[in-house]
Amino acid sequence: SFVKESNGHYNAIKKTDGDFSAVFMIPVKFEYKIQNQYLQNIFAKNLLKDNNIEIAKYDDKNIYEIHSITDKYLFSVKVNPYEVNHKFLYFEIASWALCLLILCLLIHNICNYFAVKGYVLLSFAVLLIFIVSLRYLNIYCNWPDLSYKLSIFQPTLYYGGPLYPSFGDFCINVLAVSWFFCFVYRYRNRLVKPAYSKIAGYAIVVVCVLAIIGVSFLLLRRFHGLVLYSKINFDVNNVLGLTHHSVMGIVILCFAYLIFYVLVAICLA
């Protein structure tokens, strides 16, 4: 009763009543010659949401037999080595997130200790080196090795260059910059001593103005590219057309406004 057609595998059930016969073709796994966002070679969604197994062939090893409710053999499946079980993936992501959160809290407390002791610039340098090193390990060394398993880290959704290879990296970079600027904002009154010469005063003003212009330009370019060159819908006039990626982008935009606001407050101080 398990048959293979040109567009997939089906479980066929035949019912006969006199001269009339009907065959019910229950889809198990689709196999289309052409794939797009509507036609995908996956199991029927009411049977399996993950794509971590596939139909096994006769010569495959390490297979698992699937039987009907009447214990009749239907087909065999095997593990797909290119997919992942999302249940275990979420546990792995949660473990890595907790470890990184604890590490970030440790570094933050160390930087706070340096700043309280009077080494404000050293605390800024330590935090900046930590953020840059962590992003380098994640982007260029692929550590931790989880990026390819999540949709937000797929370059097909968004690619903004080597520093922003995916939408997930874009969000992490903005959050990391927000963390750094918020830390600097906490100790903004200890950055420089009061300047009593006009040259030093004008120099500080010029540096602050250039910093605001530079950060504004970078944020504008980043979000301009995100809106125009990604596959994420940011049309806020059509709320029903927004996705969870759209909501994440809007939240990250709020953090970008926070960066600008904090930078202005630092410059004013």
CSV table of C-alpha atoms in Angstrom, one decimal:
chain,number,residue,atom,x,y,z
A,1,SER,CA,0.0,0.0,0.0
A,2,PHE,CA,3.0,2.3,0.0
A,3,VAL,CA,3.6,3.6,-3.5
A,4,LYS,CA,5.9,6.1,-5.1
A,5,GLU,CA,4.5,8.5,-7.7
A,6,SER,CA,6.2,11.2,-9.8
A,7,ASN,CA,5.7,13.9,-7.0
A,8,GLY,CA,6.3,11.8,-3.9
A,9,HIS,CA,5.5,8.8,-1.7
A,10,TYR,CA,2.0,7.9,-0.7
A,11,ASN,CA,0.1,5.4,1.4
A,12,ALA,CA,-2.6,4.0,-0.8
A,13,ILE,CA,-5.8,2.7,0.7
A,14,LYS,CA,-8.5,1.1,-1.6
A,15,LYS,CA,-12.1,0.8,-0.7
A,16,THR,CA,-14.6,-1.1,-2.8
A,17,ASP,CA,-18.4,-1.1,-2.7
A,18,GLY,CA,-19.9,-3.2,-5.4
A,19,ASP,CA,-18.7,-2.0,-8.8
A,20,PHE,CA,-17.4,1.2,-7.4
A,21,SER,CA,-13.8,1.5,-6.0
A,22,ALA,CA,-12.0,4.5,-4.5
A,23,VAL,CA,-8.3,4.8,-3.8
A,24,PHE,CA,-7.2,7.3,-1.1
A,25,MET,CA,-3.7,8.6,-1.6
A,26,ILE,CA,-2.4,9.8,1.7
A,27,PRO,CA,0.8,11.9,1.2
A,28,VAL,CA,3.8,10.8,3.3
A,29,LYS,CA,6.8,12.6,1.7
A,30,PHE,CA,6.9,14.9,-1.4
A,31,GLU,CA,9.5,14.8,-4.1
A,32,TYR,CA,9.0,17.5,-6.6
A,33,LYS,CA,11.2,17.9,-9.7
A,34,ILE,CA,11.1,21.7,-9.2
A,35,GLN,CA,11.3,23.3,-5.7
A,36,ASN,CA,10.3,26.8,-4.5
A,37,GLN,CA,8.7,28.3,-1.4
A,38,TYR,CA,5.5,26.4,-2.1
A,39,LEU,CA,6.9,23.1,-3.4
A,40,GLN,CA,9.4,21.6,-1.0
A,41,ASN,CA,10.6,18.0,-0.7
A,42,ILE,CA,9.6,17.4,2.9
A,43,PHE,CA,7.3,15.0,4.8
A,44,ALA,CA,3.7,15.9,5.1
A,45,LYS,CA,3.4,18.6,7.8
A,46,ASN,CA,0.7,16.7,9.7
A,47,LEU,CA,3.2,13.8,10.1
A,48,LEU,CA,6.5,15.5,10.8
A,49,LYS,CA,7.6,19.1,11.1
A,50,ASP,CA,11.4,18.4,11.1
A,51,ASN,CA,13.3,17.3,8.1
A,52,ASN,CA,15.9,15.2,9.9
A,53,ILE,CA,14.9,11.9,8.4
A,54,GLU,CA,14.2,10.7,4.9
A,55,ILE,CA,12.9,7.6,3.1
A,56,ALA,CA,15.4,4.8,3.2
A,57,LYS,CA,16.4,2.7,0.2
A,58,TYR,CA,16.8,-1.1,0.2
A,59,ASP,CA,20.6,-1.0,0.6
A,60,ASP,CA,20.7,1.6,3.4
A,61,LYS,CA,21.9,0.6,6.9
A,62,ASN,CA,20.8,1.9,10.3
A,63,ILE,CA,17.2,2.2,9.3
A,64,TYR,CA,13.9,2.3,11.2
A,65,GLU,CA,10.8,0.5,10.0
A,66,ILE,CA,7.5,2.3,10.0
A,67,HIS,CA,4.3,0.2,10.4
A,68,SER,CA,0.7,1.0,10.2
A,69,ILE,CA,-1.8,1.0,13.1
A,70,THR,CA,-2.5,-2.7,12.2
A,71,ASP,CA,1.2,-3.5,12.4
A,72,LYS,CA,1.6,-3.7,8.6
A,73,TYR,CA,5.0,-2.7,7.3
A,74,LEU,CA,4.9,0.4,5.2
A,75,PHE,CA,8.4,1.8,4.6
A,76,SER,CA,11.7,2.5,6.3
A,77,VAL,CA,13.4,5.8,7.2
A,78,LYS,CA,17.0,6.8,7.9
A,79,VAL,CA,18.6,9.8,9.5
A,80,ASN,CA,19.3,12.8,7.3
A,81,PRO,CA,23.0,13.8,8.0
A,82,TYR,CA,22.4,17.3,6.7
A,83,GLU,CA,19.5,18.2,9.0
A,84,VAL,CA,19.2,18.7,12.7
A,85,ASN,CA,16.7,17.7,15.4
A,86,HIS,CA,15.3,21.1,16.5
A,87,LYS,CA,14.4,19.8,20.0
A,88,PHE,CA,18.0,19.0,20.7
A,89,LEU,CA,19.1,22.2,18.9
A,90,TYR,CA,17.1,24.4,21.2
A,91,PHE,CA,18.7,22.7,24.3
A,92,GLU,CA,22.1,23.3,22.8
A,93,ILE,CA,21.3,26.9,22.0
A,94,ALA,CA,20.0,27.5,25.5
A,95,SER,CA,23.1,26.0,27.0
A,96,TRP,CA,25.4,28.2,24.8
A,97,ALA,CA,23.3,31.3,25.5
A,98,LEU,CA,23.5,30.8,29.3
A,99,CYS,CA,27.3,30.2,29.1
A,100,LEU,CA,27.8,33.3,27.0
A,101,LEU,CA,25.5,35.4,29.3
A,102,ILE,CA,27.5,34.3,32.3
A,103,LEU,CA,30.8,35.1,30.5
A,104,CYS,CA,29.5,38.6,29.5
A,105,LEU,CA,28.4,39.3,33.1
A,106,LEU,CA,31.9,38.3,34.3
A,107,ILE,CA,33.6,40.6,31.8
A,108,HIS,CA,31.1,43.4,32.6
A,109,ASN,CA,31.9,43.1,36.3
A,110,ILE,CA,35.6,43.1,35.7
A,111,CYS,CA,35.3,46.3,33.6
A,112,ASN,CA,33.2,47.8,36.3
A,113,TYR,CA,36.0,47.0,38.8
A,114,PHE,CA,38.6,48.7,36.7
A,115,ALA,CA,36.4,51.8,36.2
A,116,VAL,CA,35.6,52.1,39.9
A,117,LYS,CA,39.4,51.9,40.7
A,118,GLY,CA,40.0,54.9,38.3
A,119,TYR,CA,41.1,53.0,35.2
A,120,VAL,CA,38.2,54.1,33.0
A,121,LEU,CA,39.9,54.0,29.7
A,122,LEU,CA,41.3,50.5,30.5
A,123,SER,CA,37.8,49.2,31.3
A,124,PHE,CA,36.6,50.6,27.9
A,125,ALA,CA,39.5,48.9,26.1
A,126,VAL,CA,39.0,45.5,27.9
A,127,LEU,CA,35.2,45.5,27.0
A,128,LEU,CA,35.9,46.5,23.4
A,129,ILE,CA,38.6,43.9,23.0
A,130,PHE,CA,36.3,41.2,24.4
A,131,ILE,CA,33.4,42.2,22.1
A,132,VAL,CA,35.6,42.3,19.0
A,133,SER,CA,37.2,38.9,19.9
A,134,LEU,CA,33.9,37.3,20.5
A,135,ARG,CA,32.5,38.5,17.2
A,136,TYR,CA,35.6,37.4,15.4
A,137,LEU,CA,35.4,33.9,16.8
A,138,ASN,CA,31.7,33.7,15.9
A,139,ILE,CA,31.9,35.1,12.3
A,140,TYR,CA,35.3,34.0,11.0
A,141,CYS,CA,36.0,30.9,13.2
A,142,ASN,CA,32.3,29.7,13.2
A,143,TRP,CA,32.3,29.3,17.0
A,144,PRO,CA,30.0,28.1,18.4
A,145,ASP,CA,29.0,25.9,15.4
A,146,LEU,CA,25.3,26.7,15.4
A,147,SER,CA,24.8,29.4,12.8
A,148,TYR,CA,24.0,27.3,9.9
A,149,LYS,CA,21.2,25.5,11.7
A,150,LEU,CA,19.0,28.6,12.3
A,151,SER,CA,17.1,30.5,9.7
A,152,ILE,CA,18.2,34.0,10.9
A,153,PHE,CA,21.8,33.0,10.2
A,154,GLN,CA,21.2,32.0,6.6
A,155,PRO,CA,22.8,34.4,4.1
A,156,THR,CA,19.9,33.9,1.7
A,157,LEU,CA,17.7,35.9,4.1
A,158,TYR,CA,20.2,38.8,4.4
A,159,TYR,CA,23.9,39.4,3.5
A,160,GLY,CA,25.5,42.7,4.4
A,161,GLY,CA,29.2,41.9,3.8
A,162,PRO,CA,31.9,40.1,5.9
A,163,LEU,CA,31.0,41.8,9.1
A,164,TYR,CA,27.2,41.2,8.6
A,165,PRO,CA,27.0,37.8,6.9
A,166,SER,CA,23.5,37.2,8.0
A,167,PHE,CA,20.5,38.9,9.8
A,168,GLY,CA,21.4,37.1,13.0
A,169,ASP,CA,24.9,38.5,12.9
A,170,PHE,CA,23.4,42.0,12.2
A,171,CYS,CA,21.3,41.8,15.3
A,172,ILE,CA,24.2,40.5,17.5
A,173,ASN,CA,26.5,43.3,16.2
A,174,VAL,CA,23.9,46.0,17.1
A,175,LEU,CA,23.3,44.5,20.5
A,176,ALA,CA,27.1,44.4,21.2
A,177,VAL,CA,27.6,48.0,20.1
A,178,SER,CA,24.6,49.0,22.4
A,179,TRP,CA,26.3,47.2,25.3
A,180,PHE,CA,29.5,49.0,24.8
A,181,PHE,CA,27.9,52.5,24.4
A,182,CYS,CA,25.7,51.9,27.5
A,183,PHE,CA,28.8,51.0,29.5
A,184,VAL,CA,30.6,54.1,28.3
A,185,TYR,CA,27.5,56.2,29.2
A,186,ARG,CA,27.6,55.0,32.8
A,187,TYR,CA,31.1,56.5,33.2
A,188,ARG,CA,30.6,59.4,30.8
A,189,ASN,CA,31.5,62.0,33.4
A,190,ARG,CA,34.9,60.4,34.0
A,191,LEU,CA,36.0,60.5,30.3
A,192,VAL,CA,37.8,63.8,30.2
A,193,LYS,CA,38.7,66.4,32.8
A,194,PRO,CA,37.3,70.0,32.4
A,195,ALA,CA,39.1,71.8,29.6
A,196,TYR,CA,40.0,75.4,30.4
A,197,SER,CA,41.7,76.2,27.0
A,198,LYS,CA,39.8,77.1,23.9
A,199,ILE,CA,41.9,74.8,21.7
A,200,ALA,CA,41.1,71.7,23.9
A,201,GLY,CA,37.4,72.8,24.1
A,202,TYR,CA,37.0,73.1,20.3
A,203,ALA,CA,38.9,69.8,19.8
A,204,ILE,CA,36.5,68.0,22.1
A,205,VAL,CA,33.5,69.6,20.3
A,206,VAL,CA,34.8,68.7,16.9
A,207,VAL,CA,35.5,65.1,17.9
A,208,CYS,CA,32.1,64.7,19.4
A,209,VAL,CA,30.3,66.1,16.3
A,210,LEU,CA,32.4,63.9,14.0
A,211,ALA,CA,31.5,60.9,16.2
A,212,ILE,CA,27.8,61.6,16.0
A,213,ILE,CA,27.9,62.1,12.2
A,214,GLY,CA,30.0,59.0,11.7
A,215,VAL,CA,27.7,56.8,13.8
A,216,SER,CA,24.6,58.2,12.2
A,217,PHE,CA,26.0,57.5,8.7
A,218,LEU,CA,26.9,53.9,9.6
A,219,LEU,CA,23.5,53.2,11.2
A,220,LEU,CA,21.8,54.7,8.2
A,221,ARG,CA,23.8,52.6,5.7
A,222,ARG,CA,23.2,49.4,7.7
A,223,PHE,CA,19.5,49.7,8.0
A,224,HIS,CA,19.2,51.1,4.5
A,225,GLY,CA,20.8,47.9,3.2
A,226,LEU,CA,18.7,45.7,5.6
A,227,VAL,CA,15.4,47.1,4.3
A,228,LEU,CA,16.3,47.2,0.6
A,229,TYR,CA,18.5,44.1,0.1
A,230,SER,CA,17.0,41.5,2.5
A,231,LYS,CA,14.0,39.2,2.1
A,232,ILE,CA,12.4,40.6,5.2
A,233,ASN,CA,9.2,42.6,5.0
A,234,PHE,CA,9.4,45.9,6.8
A,235,ASP,CA,6.2,47.4,5.5
A,236,VAL,CA,4.7,48.5,8.8
A,237,ASN,CA,1.5,49.7,7.1
A,238,ASN,CA,0.7,46.0,6.4
A,239,VAL,CA,0.8,44.6,9.9
A,240,LEU,CA,-0.6,41.2,8.8
A,241,GLY,CA,2.3,40.8,6.3
A,242,LEU,CA,5.0,41.1,9.0
A,243,THR,CA,6.9,38.1,10.2
A,244,HIS,CA,8.9,37.4,13.3
A,245,HIS,CA,12.0,38.5,11.4
A,246,SER,CA,10.2,41.8,10.8
A,247,VAL,CA,9.6,42.2,14.5
A,248,MET,CA,13.2,41.4,15.3
A,249,GLY,CA,14.3,44.1,12.8
A,250,ILE,CA,12.1,46.7,14.4
A,251,VAL,CA,13.3,45.9,17.8
A,252,ILE,CA,17.0,46.1,16.6
A,253,LEU,CA,16.1,49.5,15.1
A,254,CYS,CA,15.0,50.6,18.6
A,255,PHE,CA,18.5,49.6,19.9
A,256,ALA,CA,20.0,51.6,17.1
A,257,TYR,CA,18.1,54.7,18.3
A,258,LEU,CA,19.4,53.8,21.8
A,259,ILE,CA,22.9,53.9,20.5
A,260,PHE,CA,22.4,57.3,19.0
A,261,TYR,CA,20.7,58.7,22.1
A,262,VAL,CA,23.5,57.4,24.4
A,263,LEU,CA,26.2,58.7,22.1
A,264,VAL,CA,24.6,62.2,22.2
A,265,ALA,CA,24.4,62.0,26.0
A,266,ILE,CA,28.1,61.0,26.2
A,267,CYS,CA,29.1,63.9,23.9
A,268,LEU,CA,27.1,66.4,25.9
A,269,ALA,CA,28.8,65.2,29.1
